[in-house]
């Protein structure tokens, strides 16, 4: 420190203590000459005055009073902390509250899981081509155009598919039925369009319903072809074809279809045919077809059904009834459920007393184990007398041999009537 | 704080007292209060300007010291540690106070206290004290802290550096600036 800085330091020192005689002399000499340092001296002295005023004030504050105030505050703070730390009741209450809250949350979560049971199952959505697993199905959508009379129509159907047209010729010969040689020139044209053309030229002058020949494999004789061709396929019908797994073409065997060979020729997997088992028993002359599901033997049929969301097949005493949904679906059930244990329903007491008869149609779902897993009332002639309850009660106790399709056991719906016939003699 | 204020029979050093108080010795903690009461009070009084609040702040400082004794490092100077707690307490209060209006500060001026406690001093002296205090009030907080610790609580440069966690050089430069500003203000007031 030099000059005025040192003088300032000395001035501070002097204000709050003592300085040596030499420094005192130095100060006196410097201050005599330096006006700035005299100002510094005045400032520090003024601060000293203020400090002494503070000291006086502070000494006016009672030391004991101050001390006891501090201790009082400390006690208060301590007891506050002790309360939080030591109050067991407080901790118990806190843990209880936390536990209760956790239990409520857990209850809500579990209840939400249970809610699924109460969600009413909705009808499965239509088969979604876009989302369908590609490795299992290729869906071909064919829309038949109305027939024409004057000029040869274009190949029947607008075929929308991803694969190219070039595979058509390749596969076409194989699509031709073995019965083709016998069936003459008419059948040489396996193209459906040409078949239509001839039919229309010969008989119908105006746009006629489309014709499709379905030839079961065993009945592929010329007569059978003659008999069965020209069945009713209405215009604007939709044909959905699902091919088998592209990676395993061999899995699809011995099932061929004639009359729609144009389409089948584009499938790499070979020939297709409607399953040879008749759909109804006895086999009808014709069936309406909206959708045809080709069976891939590498996949259990039942799971294919699930995948395709097929409408349930309704069965009456072992044979297929017509499907009532707007779009009928051809599904083969080779073996219908065979009842092995039939429990007759009890005659409702109230109905018996009043001499009431009635018929209840029961719809029961026989699963692939042959058990009735679900039963509902399809219709009731005389509701309100307990026929429905009795029928359902009995239906659920019945036991069947499960239905079979393609060698696999499947679950199907069966519909059967239960006749409650009042007989006056019974009462006697 | 001067030696005369200390009770003659208490021979323990500050650090010994702190360690003893930490182990639950209340008498030694009371001794700490009596030793540091004037110093802490003077800091609070000059920083906060309001006597009531300053007393409160000083009491709270001791409460904090009591509950934070375990954080005290016995190898360091106890007085600096205590002063830093006091400074922080004052800073907190100033920050809270700044949310209130300026009126609050004007109303709680310590002028009244001075009139009462210094009834015997002459008018000129009272006026000087008031002017100096107002001048200090005008200083920025950082400069004010250094000046208060030096001029009112008599801490050394090194102690102030420790209290405020700054370098000794910074302390000196801040003190110089504070004194310079103060001189300016007092000159304007024709006090020097």
Coordinates of C-alpha atoms in Angstrom, one line a residue, chain A residues 5 8 12 16 39-40 42-44 46-47 49-51 53-58 61-63 66-67 69-71 73-75 77-78 81, chain B residues 26 29-30 33 37-38 41-42 45-46 51 56 58-60 62-63 66-67 110 118 129 132-133 136 151-152 154 176 179 182-183 187 192:
Chain A
X5 CA -4.3 3.9 0.1
X8 CA -6.9 5.0 4.4
X12 CA -9.6 2.3 9.4
X16 CA -11.3 0.5 15.5
X39 CA -12.5 13.6 3.7
X40 CA -11.8 9.9 4.1
X42 CA -14.3 12.5 8.1
X43 CA -16.3 9.7 6.5
X44 CA -14.7 7.0 8.7
X46 CA -18.9 9.7 10.8
X47 CA -19.3 5.9 10.5
X49 CA -20.4 8.0 15.3
X50 CA -23.2 5.9 13.7
X51 CA -21.6 2.8 15.1
X53 CA -25.3 5.1 18.3
X54 CA -26.0 1.5 17.3
X55 CA -24.0 0.2 20.2
X56 CA -26.0 2.3 22.5
X57 CA -29.2 1.1 21.0
X58 CA -28.1 -2.5 21.2
X61 CA -32.0 -4.3 24.3
X62 CA -32.2 -6.5 27.4
X63 CA -29.7 -9.4 27.1
X66 CA -33.2 -11.5 24.0
X67 CA -31.7 -14.7 25.2
X69 CA -36.7 -15.1 23.3
X70 CA -34.2 -17.2 21.4
X71 CA -34.5 -20.1 23.7
X73 CA -38.1 -20.0 19.7
X74 CA -35.7 -23.0 19.9
X75 CA -38.1 -24.9 22.2
X77 CA -39.1 -25.5 16.9
X78 CA -37.9 -28.5 18.8
X81 CA -39.8 -31.4 15.1
Chain B
X26 CA -27.6 -25.4 26.9
X29 CA -25.2 -22.1 24.0
X30 CA -26.5 -19.3 26.1
X33 CA -25.7 -15.9 22.5
X37 CA -25.6 -10.9 20.5
X38 CA -24.1 -7.4 19.9
X41 CA -27.5 -7.4 16.2
X42 CA -25.3 -4.7 14.8
X45 CA -29.7 -3.5 12.5
X46 CA -27.5 -1.9 9.8
X51 CA -34.9 -2.2 14.9
X56 CA -36.2 -10.7 15.2
X58 CA -30.9 -11.7 15.2
X59 CA -33.0 -14.1 17.3
X60 CA -33.8 -16.2 14.2
X62 CA -29.4 -17.8 16.8
X63 CA -32.1 -20.3 16.3
X66 CA -28.6 -23.8 17.3
X67 CA -30.1 -26.2 14.7
X110 CA -35.3 3.7 12.8
X118 CA -30.3 9.1 22.3
X129 CA -26.1 9.8 12.6
X132 CA -24.8 8.6 7.7
X133 CA -27.5 5.9 8.0
X136 CA -25.5 3.7 3.9
X151 CA -17.3 -0.5 10.1
X152 CA -20.0 -1.8 12.5
X154 CA -15.2 -4.9 13.1
X176 CA -13.0 1.3 -1.1
X179 CA -16.3 4.4 1.3
X182 CA -20.3 7.3 1.1
X183 CA -17.9 10.2 1.0
X187 CA -20.1 15.7 0.8
X192 CA -17.8 16.6 5.6

